Amino acid sequence: MFRWISLLRATALLVALIGAASPAENPAADIDRSIKPGDDFYRYANGVWLGTVAVPVGQTSYDTRALLKGRTSQRVRELVEDAARATNNADSITRKVGDYYASFIDEAGIEAKGLAPIAAEMSAISEIADKTSLAGYLGSTLNTEVDGLTSNADHIFGLFVNQGFEDAQHNLPHLFQGGLGLPNRDDYLDPEKAELRSRYQAHIATMLKLAGIADSEAKSARILALEIRVAQTFAPDSDAADVFKQNNPWKRVNFGRKAPGIDWDAYFKAAGMPTQSDFIVWQPTAVTGVSALVASESLDAWKDYLRFHLIEHYAAVLPKAIVAEHFAFAQSTAGRTSLAIDATNAALG
């Protein structure tokens, strides 16, 4: 009984938040009284709504969650756009939101700056001179970009800070596998995905060329080859559903023995965690395998890989040609305004 009461209360709250779950303000108007509730309660309760509401273009389904998301997105958009129109006397939070949004949609300004905004980090990659400085650079990319459902972080490793599996009283850094440009490991390993890999290599070459990087064709092949080797270290997605495979406590002092190859002192110092003693490693094969690749693969291969992923990471705020190539490969139709709203909300909340 408690579960049904909770469900009814949750439904009432959802309806209150979105106004109504149908064109009619009274949810009772959705009921199809020609159907006996004992025969098909779902159709009885929702029949009128199902017969009058069409699935929006570009969506495969439509329900109260989609309604809530759509209305919430519209309200967030209004708040952000109002902030962008605010006067110079606006409070600091409003000004910050407005300025962030305005800078994202300033296509002329973005075009004029070219690649200057990433020039310093490009130089940092070029200055990688040995495996210690490579480890330091990789450590500098570790950030809390992932959550507990992510199987491929944006950088070579991802970080998720959360309670320990066996100690709910303390938060621990959870390390995730990452660094792939394609969505998952099978895109690199499945023989039937060869055409996708070919398109991805062409995309890499185009992005490098647009960024003015010489010998883009050869470098794209080298980058893809490195990513395939990274993918080979990945745990399968099915492991993410098995908590026992995720719960791998590692002591900091044991990283060098368990995963030789990376200079872990340099890595964790650059990551801002030089004294952290305890970690949870979700995919030990990836940490062990990537560490070995840091030792075995050439510095030039790693530097090419890092340059490409830096460009890809910031593609949405780089010149138009790079933006167009990035979204063409991703087959995304998101408009500049929608991207700006999402970016502002993600950065400032």
XYZ file of N, CA and C in Angstrom, residues 23-224:
606
model
N -3.067 17.934 -23.077
C -3.619 19.229 -23.469
C -4.720 19.683 -22.530
N -5.426 18.753 -21.923
C -6.474 19.104 -20.970
C -5.849 19.383 -19.618
N -6.268 20.430 -18.932
C -5.714 20.748 -17.624
C -6.199 19.770 -16.576
N -7.266 19.063 -16.844
C -7.793 18.079 -15.905
C -7.396 16.684 -16.376
N -6.486 16.008 -15.657
C -6.040 14.681 -16.094
C -7.175 13.682 -16.264
N -8.296 13.921 -15.580
C -9.422 13.006 -15.720
C -9.957 13.000 -17.149
N -9.668 14.093 -17.868
C -10.127 14.166 -19.255
C -9.390 13.173 -20.151
N -8.280 12.622 -19.664
C -7.533 11.641 -20.443
C -8.200 10.271 -20.443
N -9.118 10.050 -19.528
C -9.711 8.719 -19.352
C -10.604 8.353 -20.535
N -10.417 7.151 -21.025
C -11.267 6.616 -22.084
C -12.281 5.685 -21.430
N -13.483 6.214 -21.196
C -14.488 5.468 -20.440
C -15.152 4.370 -21.264
N -14.764 4.273 -22.548
C -15.291 3.166 -23.349
C -14.548 1.862 -23.047
N -13.443 1.965 -22.330
C -12.650 0.791 -21.964
C -12.850 0.487 -20.491
N -13.089 -0.776 -20.191
C -13.259 -1.158 -18.799
C -11.894 -1.192 -18.111
N -11.772 -0.539 -16.966
C -10.465 -0.506 -16.294
C -9.927 -1.896 -15.965
N -10.816 -2.846 -15.750
C -10.364 -4.204 -15.456
C -9.820 -4.928 -16.664
N -10.183 -4.464 -17.872
C -9.684 -5.094 -19.097
C -8.312 -4.551 -19.500
N -8.158 -3.215 -19.412
C -6.886 -2.585 -19.798
C -6.802 -1.236 -19.082
N -6.243 -1.259 -17.879
C -6.256 -0.036 -17.067
C -5.427 1.074 -17.709
N -4.330 0.705 -18.360
C -3.484 1.721 -18.986
C -4.268 2.472 -20.055
N -4.949 1.729 -20.928
C -5.743 2.373 -21.971
C -6.934 3.121 -21.378
N -7.491 2.584 -20.335
C -8.606 3.268 -19.668
C -8.150 4.628 -19.145
N -6.988 4.660 -18.471
C -6.528 5.888 -17.825
C -5.947 6.899 -18.806
N -5.431 6.429 -19.954
C -4.699 7.320 -20.852
C -5.226 7.347 -22.273
N -6.323 6.668 -22.548
C -6.779 6.485 -23.917
C -7.003 7.764 -24.689
N -7.659 8.755 -24.082
C -7.939 10.006 -24.781
C -6.627 10.724 -25.106
N -5.723 10.760 -24.146
C -4.425 11.431 -24.369
C -3.640 10.733 -25.477
N -3.624 9.397 -25.449
C -2.898 8.646 -26.464
C -3.460 8.895 -27.860
N -4.757 9.164 -27.933
C -5.391 9.371 -29.228
C -5.273 10.775 -29.761
N -4.823 11.716 -28.922
C -4.788 13.115 -29.352
C -3.387 13.720 -29.408
N -2.411 13.089 -28.758
C -1.062 13.660 -28.695
C -0.141 12.901 -29.636
N 0.563 13.621 -30.491
C 1.499 13.014 -31.434
C 2.919 13.076 -30.879
N 3.730 12.097 -31.234
C 5.142 12.106 -30.845
C 5.839 13.194 -31.650
N 6.521 14.127 -30.985
C 7.196 15.215 -31.711
C 8.219 14.690 -32.707
N 8.422 15.452 -33.756
C 9.403 15.088 -34.790
C 10.788 14.959 -34.156
N 11.473 13.893 -34.502
C 12.817 13.676 -33.995
C 12.880 12.889 -32.708
N 11.725 12.559 -32.124
C 11.695 11.773 -30.903
C 11.055 10.414 -31.186
N 11.495 9.411 -30.456
C 10.960 8.066 -30.652
C 9.864 7.743 -29.654
N 9.748 8.554 -28.600
C 8.707 8.330 -27.594
C 8.344 9.665 -26.964
N 7.252 9.655 -26.220
C 6.778 10.894 -25.597
C 5.959 10.521 -24.372
N 6.338 11.073 -23.225
C 5.606 10.776 -21.995
C 5.764 11.950 -21.037
N 5.335 11.768 -19.779
C 5.389 12.868 -18.819
C 6.822 13.310 -18.539
N 7.764 12.378 -18.631
C 9.164 12.772 -18.429
C 9.624 13.700 -19.548
N 9.219 13.396 -20.781
C 9.583 14.261 -21.897
C 8.921 15.630 -21.764
N 7.676 15.633 -21.300
C 6.980 16.901 -21.061
C 7.715 17.732 -20.023
N 8.087 17.085 -18.923
C 8.770 17.785 -17.844
C 10.112 18.332 -18.323
N 10.848 17.511 -19.047
C 12.145 17.942 -19.558
C 11.990 19.128 -20.511
N 10.986 19.046 -21.399
C 10.781 20.121 -22.360
C 10.419 21.428 -21.693
N 9.504 21.367 -20.718
C 9.100 22.601 -20.040
C 10.219 23.152 -19.171
N 10.959 22.270 -18.517
C 12.088 22.719 -17.703
C 13.146 23.371 -18.584
N 13.447 22.760 -19.721
C 14.435 23.321 -20.644
C 14.013 24.707 -21.126
N 12.732 24.861 -21.407
C 12.244 26.159 -21.863
C 12.385 27.207 -20.771
N 12.099 26.824 -19.518
C 12.217 27.776 -18.413
C 13.679 28.149 -18.158
N 14.571 27.142 -18.255
C 15.995 27.438 -18.104
C 16.451 28.374 -19.213
N 15.988 28.110 -20.422
C 16.358 28.970 -21.550
C 15.917 30.413 -21.305
N 14.711 30.592 -20.807
C 14.211 31.939 -20.537
C 15.052 32.633 -19.474
N 15.433 31.888 -18.436
C 16.267 32.461 -17.380
C 17.621 32.901 -17.933
N 18.242 32.050 -18.745
C 19.562 32.364 -19.291
C 19.485 33.547 -20.252
N 18.479 33.555 -21.118
C 18.353 34.648 -22.075
C 18.019 35.955 -21.374
N 17.242 35.895 -20.308
C 16.977 37.100 -19.516
C 18.274 37.619 -18.893
N 19.110 36.684 -18.425
C 20.390 37.088 -17.832
C 21.275 37.771 -18.869
N 21.244 37.266 -20.105
C 22.061 37.856 -21.164
C 21.595 39.259 -21.526
N 20.299 39.549 -21.303
C 19.763 40.879 -21.604
C 19.848 41.830 -20.418
N 20.336 41.331 -19.288
C 20.353 42.140 -18.071
C 21.281 43.341 -18.215
N 21.022 44.369 -17.443
C 21.840 45.584 -17.495
C 23.140 45.373 -16.731
N 24.025 46.341 -16.842
C 25.302 46.263 -16.146
C 25.146 46.275 -14.637
N 23.955 46.663 -14.163
C 23.709 46.701 -12.722
C 23.213 45.369 -12.180
N 23.161 44.369 -13.030
C 22.682 43.058 -12.586
C 23.622 42.494 -11.523
N 23.069 41.632 -10.663
C 23.910 41.015 -9.633
C 24.952 40.114 -10.289
N 25.963 39.734 -9.514
C 27.114 39.035 -10.083
C 26.745 37.687 -10.692
N 25.796 36.984 -10.073
C 25.420 35.670 -10.590
C 24.713 35.821 -11.936
N 23.771 36.761 -11.999
C 23.070 36.999 -13.262
C 24.040 37.431 -14.351
N 24.979 38.308 -13.997
C 25.961 38.791 -14.971
C 26.840 37.648 -15.479
N 27.239 36.770 -14.551
C 28.099 35.645 -14.930
C 27.369 34.721 -15.895
N 26.112 34.409 -15.601
C 25.323 33.544 -16.480
C 25.146 34.206 -17.844
N 24.799 35.472 -17.838
C 24.577 36.184 -19.086
C 25.829 36.278 -19.934
N 26.959 36.558 -19.297
C 28.215 36.680 -20.044
C 28.654 35.345 -20.627
N 28.472 34.266 -19.850
C 28.867 32.941 -20.346
C 28.053 32.592 -21.584
N 26.757 32.798 -21.503
C 25.877 32.493 -22.633
C 26.224 33.361 -23.845
N 26.421 34.651 -23.596
C 26.716 35.577 -24.694
C 28.024 35.211 -25.390
N 29.016 34.777 -24.612
C 30.301 34.420 -25.221
C 30.169 33.161 -26.071
N 29.283 32.258 -25.680
C 29.112 31.009 -26.418
C 28.436 31.250 -27.762
N 27.510 32.192 -27.820
C 26.794 32.434 -29.082
C 27.453 33.531 -29.918
N 28.564 34.067 -29.451
C 29.283 35.108 -30.197
C 30.138 34.448 -31.275
N 29.499 34.022 -32.353
C 30.214 33.300 -33.403
C 31.274 34.166 -34.081
N 31.001 35.447 -34.238
C 31.990 36.332 -34.862
C 33.244 36.430 -33.989
N 33.031 36.560 -32.693
C 34.166 36.634 -31.776
C 34.963 35.346 -31.746
N 34.254 34.216 -31.773
C 34.915 32.908 -31.780
C 35.744 32.759 -33.047
N 35.163 33.170 -34.182
C 35.867 33.052 -35.454
C 37.122 33.928 -35.461
N 37.015 35.128 -34.892
C 38.146 36.057 -34.893
C 39.311 35.531 -34.050
N 38.992 34.832 -32.972
C 40.044 34.309 -32.090
C 40.737 33.086 -32.685
N 40.078 32.383 -33.596
C 40.681 31.198 -34.195
C 41.014 30.148 -33.148
N 42.233 29.640 -33.181
C 42.672 28.609 -32.235
C 43.438 29.192 -31.051
N 43.446 30.509 -30.936
C 44.182 31.148 -29.845
C 43.762 30.664 -28.451
N 42.462 30.417 -28.211
C 42.069 29.983 -26.856
C 42.699 28.661 -26.414
N 43.110 27.803 -27.344
C 43.726 26.534 -26.933
C 45.229 26.519 -27.217
N 45.781 27.670 -27.572
C 47.202 27.727 -27.945
C 48.105 27.344 -26.778
N 47.773 27.807 -25.574
C 48.625 27.511 -24.415
C 48.667 26.014 -24.138
N 47.511 25.358 -24.245
C 47.507 23.923 -23.980
C 48.145 23.148 -25.124
N 48.004 23.635 -26.331
C 48.715 23.012 -27.452
C 50.225 23.081 -27.216
N 50.687 24.217 -26.702
C 52.108 24.363 -26.400
C 52.538 23.411 -25.301
N 51.649 23.228 -24.302
C 51.968 22.311 -23.209
C 52.145 20.890 -23.732
N 51.327 20.503 -24.700
C 51.467 19.171 -25.304
C 52.783 19.077 -26.071
N 53.102 20.119 -26.825
C 54.350 20.106 -27.596
C 55.573 20.016 -26.693
N 55.457 20.532 -25.486
C 56.594 20.555 -24.560
C 56.783 19.239 -23.805
N 55.896 18.283 -24.004
C 56.091 16.969 -23.378
C 57.371 16.365 -23.937
N 58.344 16.146 -23.049
C 59.673 15.736 -23.521
C 60.052 14.324 -23.128
N 59.338 13.755 -22.160
C 59.664 12.403 -21.696
C 58.422 11.792 -21.062
N 58.536 10.550 -20.602
C 57.372 9.852 -20.064
C 56.905 10.443 -18.729
N 57.805 11.090 -17.988
C 57.394 11.746 -16.741
C 56.519 12.954 -17.025
N 56.929 13.777 -17.993
C 56.105 14.944 -18.330
C 54.806 14.521 -19.015
N 54.832 13.393 -19.734
C 53.586 12.858 -20.298
C 52.637 12.457 -19.171
N 53.157 11.780 -18.161
C 52.312 11.392 -17.019
C 51.741 12.618 -16.331
N 52.557 13.663 -16.202
C 52.073 14.886 -15.578
C 50.954 15.534 -16.372
N 51.118 15.566 -17.707
C 50.052 16.152 -18.524
C 48.772 15.333 -18.406
N 48.878 14.018 -18.485
C 47.692 13.165 -18.370
C 47.016 13.372 -17.023
N 47.812 13.528 -15.961
C 47.229 13.783 -14.644
C 46.488 15.099 -14.592
N 46.965 16.094 -15.331
C 46.307 17.404 -15.319
C 44.928 17.369 -15.963
N 44.638 16.323 -16.747
C 43.331 16.214 -17.405
C 42.305 15.469 -16.554
N 42.719 14.918 -15.410
C 41.791 14.162 -14.576
C 40.851 15.128 -13.876
N 39.558 14.973 -14.098
C 38.586 15.831 -13.423
C 37.273 15.095 -13.247
N 36.358 15.707 -12.513
C 35.090 15.055 -12.193
C 34.088 15.254 -13.319
N 34.401 14.706 -14.482
C 33.538 14.849 -15.653
C 32.570 13.685 -15.797
N 32.705 12.673 -14.934
C 31.936 11.456 -15.124
C 31.039 11.190 -13.941
N 30.062 10.319 -14.164
C 29.240 9.834 -13.063
C 29.314 8.316 -13.045
N 28.577 7.727 -12.116
C 28.691 6.291 -11.916
C 28.164 5.436 -13.048
N 27.592 6.041 -14.077
C 27.047 5.265 -15.193
C 27.903 5.395 -16.443
N 29.040 6.062 -16.322
C 29.879 6.308 -17.486
C 30.863 5.181 -17.706
N 30.960 4.705 -18.941
C 31.904 3.633 -19.240
C 33.089 4.132 -20.056
N 33.082 5.421 -20.446
C 34.180 5.973 -21.226
C 34.279 7.462 -20.928
N 35.232 7.843 -20.075
C 35.422 9.242 -19.730
C 36.019 10.002 -20.908
N 35.931 11.324 -20.865
C 36.405 12.154 -21.965
C 37.925 12.099 -22.086
N 38.627 12.019 -20.973
C 40.079 11.933 -20.974
C 40.513 10.497 -20.685
N 41.818 10.271 -20.652
C 42.324 8.909 -20.590
C 41.856 8.163 -19.343
N 41.684 8.891 -18.247
C 40.990 8.364 -17.071
C 39.981 9.403 -16.618
N 38.883 8.937 -16.027
C 37.881 9.837 -15.484
C 37.799 9.675 -13.981
N 37.257 10.679 -13.325
C 37.168 10.695 -11.865
C 35.724 10.888 -11.424
N 35.306 10.091 -10.448
C 33.984 10.206 -9.843
C 34.189 10.104 -8.337
N 33.846 11.152 -7.609
C 34.026 11.156 -6.155
C 32.710 10.756 -5.499
N 32.743 9.669 -4.746
C 31.512 9.147 -4.148
C 31.878 8.279 -2.951
N 30.843 7.832 -2.237
C 31.059 6.949 -1.106
C 31.785 5.673 -1.532
N 32.566 5.136 -0.612
C 33.180 3.851 -0.868
C 32.138 2.752 -0.851
N 32.400 1.674 -1.544
C 31.457 0.558 -1.587
C 31.265 -0.061 -0.202
N 32.326 -0.079 0.588
C 32.278 -0.746 1.883
C 32.342 0.228 3.052
N 32.472 1.529 2.751
C 32.568 2.551 3.786
C 31.743 3.751 3.355
N 30.486 3.758 3.770
C 29.579 4.824 3.360
C 29.848 6.132 4.098
N 30.742 6.122 5.069
C 31.018 7.309 5.857
C 32.071 8.211 5.209
N 32.733 7.709 4.177
C 33.794 8.484 3.548
C 33.666 8.447 2.025
N 33.987 9.579 1.418
C 34.050 9.640 -0.047
C 35.445 9.252 -0.522
N 35.486 8.621 -1.667
C 36.747 8.197 -2.258
C 36.775 8.569 -3.739
N 37.960 8.817 -4.298
C 38.045 9.010 -5.745
C 37.916 7.667 -6.460
N 36.967 7.594 -7.397
C 36.757 6.401 -8.218
C 37.361 6.692 -9.593
N 38.249 5.847 -10.056
C 38.874 6.026 -11.361
C 38.178 5.179 -12.415
N 37.927 5.797 -13.577
C 37.227 5.148 -14.683
C 38.118 5.080 -15.915
N 37.844 4.112 -16.747
C 38.492 4.040 -18.050
C 37.985 5.174 -18.938
N 38.787 5.587 -19.897
C 38.356 6.672 -20.768
C 39.308 6.892 -21.922
N 39.053 7.982 -22.648
C 39.962 8.394 -23.698
C 39.602 7.980 -25.102
N 38.450 7.340 -25.297
C 38.060 6.912 -26.644
C 37.189 7.976 -27.306
N 37.420 8.193 -28.595
C 36.611 9.150 -29.326
C 35.293 8.576 -29.809
N 35.252 7.273 -30.051
C 34.006 6.595 -30.407
C 33.305 6.154 -29.124
N 31.996 5.918 -29.168
C 31.233 5.706 -27.944
C 31.663 4.539 -27.062
N 32.072 3.406 -27.631
C 32.386 2.263 -26.776
C 33.443 1.365 -27.418
N 33.924 0.426 -26.645
C 35.047 -0.424 -27.060
C 34.733 -1.262 -28.304
N 33.487 -1.716 -28.436
C 33.148 -2.560 -29.580
C 33.273 -1.817 -30.904
N 33.145 -0.477 -30.864
C 33.324 0.288 -32.092
C 34.746 0.139 -32.640
N 35.671 -0.198 -31.774
C 37.067 -0.374 -32.173
C 37.419 -1.829 -32.464
N 36.700 -2.761 -31.851
C 37.104 -4.159 -31.889
C 36.222 -5.041 -32.763
N 34.998 -4.623 -33.028
C 34.057 -5.426 -33.802
C 34.416 -5.362 -35.286
N 34.671 -6.504 -35.945
C 34.990 -6.485 -37.375
C 33.911 -5.817 -38.219
N 32.669 -5.859 -37.764
C 31.576 -5.276 -38.530
C 31.531 -3.746 -38.416
N 32.372 -3.177 -37.550
C 32.407 -1.720 -37.392
C 33.575 -1.092 -38.168
N 34.124 -1.827 -39.128
C 35.281 -1.332 -39.879
C 34.966 -0.031 -40.616
N 33.758 0.072 -41.166
C 33.394 1.281 -41.910
C 33.326 2.484 -40.969
N 32.818 2.279 -39.753
C 32.774 3.362 -38.770
C 34.192 3.814 -38.423
N 35.092 2.868 -38.228
C 36.474 3.229 -37.909
C 37.129 3.994 -39.061
N 36.787 3.617 -40.281
C 37.323 4.328 -41.438
C 36.831 5.771 -41.460
N 35.545 5.963 -41.190
C 34.994 7.322 -41.146
C 35.610 8.123 -39.996
N 35.849 7.447 -38.877
C 36.442 8.130 -37.734
C 37.867 8.584 -38.051
N 38.632 7.739 -38.733
C 39.996 8.124 -39.099
C 39.972 9.323 -40.043
N 39.044 9.320 -40.983
C 38.915 10.465 -41.892
C 38.544 11.724 -41.121
N 37.677 11.570 -40.119
C 37.283 12.708 -39.276
C 38.486 13.249 -38.505
N 39.289 12.353 -37.939
C 40.489 12.779 -37.220
C 41.400 13.582 -38.138
N 41.622 13.068 -39.351
C 42.503 13.752 -40.304
C 41.963 15.140 -40.651
N 40.646 15.230 -40.836
C 40.041 16.521 -41.179
C 40.196 17.521 -40.044
N 39.959 17.075 -38.809
C 40.081 17.977 -37.659
C 41.519 18.474 -37.506
N 42.484 17.582 -37.685
C 43.884 17.987 -37.589
C 44.230 18.994 -38.682
N 43.759 18.734 -39.888
C 44.038 19.631 -41.008
C 43.424 21.006 -40.782
N 42.183 21.034 -40.287
C 41.517 22.307 -40.017
C 42.236 23.098 -38.932
N 42.913 22.374 -38.041
C 43.668 23.038 -36.977
C 45.080 23.412 -37.418
N 45.403 23.148 -38.691
C 46.698 23.534 -39.221
C 47.826 22.602 -38.849
N 47.499 21.364 -38.506
C 48.515 20.388 -38.117
C 48.944 19.604 -39.346
N 50.252 19.605 -39.599
C 50.795 18.977 -40.804
C 50.729 17.459 -40.734
N 50.779 16.825 -41.914
C 50.827 15.366 -42.035
C 49.624 14.717 -41.352
N 48.461 15.286 -41.591
C 47.259 14.861 -40.865
C 46.849 13.429 -41.179
N 47.073 12.969 -42.406
C 46.652 11.614 -42.779
C 47.438 10.565 -41.996
N 48.757 10.701 -41.965
C 49.578 9.729 -41.237
C 49.291 9.784 -39.748
N 49.096 10.982 -39.229
C 48.836 11.133 -37.795
C 47.473 10.561 -37.414
N 46.505 10.684 -38.309
C 45.182 10.125 -38.001
C 45.250 8.609 -37.882
N 46.046 7.983 -38.730
C 46.207 6.526 -38.651
C 46.878 6.133 -37.343
N 47.855 6.924 -36.932
C 48.563 6.633 -35.692
C 47.650 6.834 -34.478
N 46.825 7.854 -34.516
C 45.894 8.118 -33.415
C 44.868 6.994 -33.292
N 44.296 6.573 -34.429
C 43.317 5.491 -34.388
C 43.961 4.206 -33.876
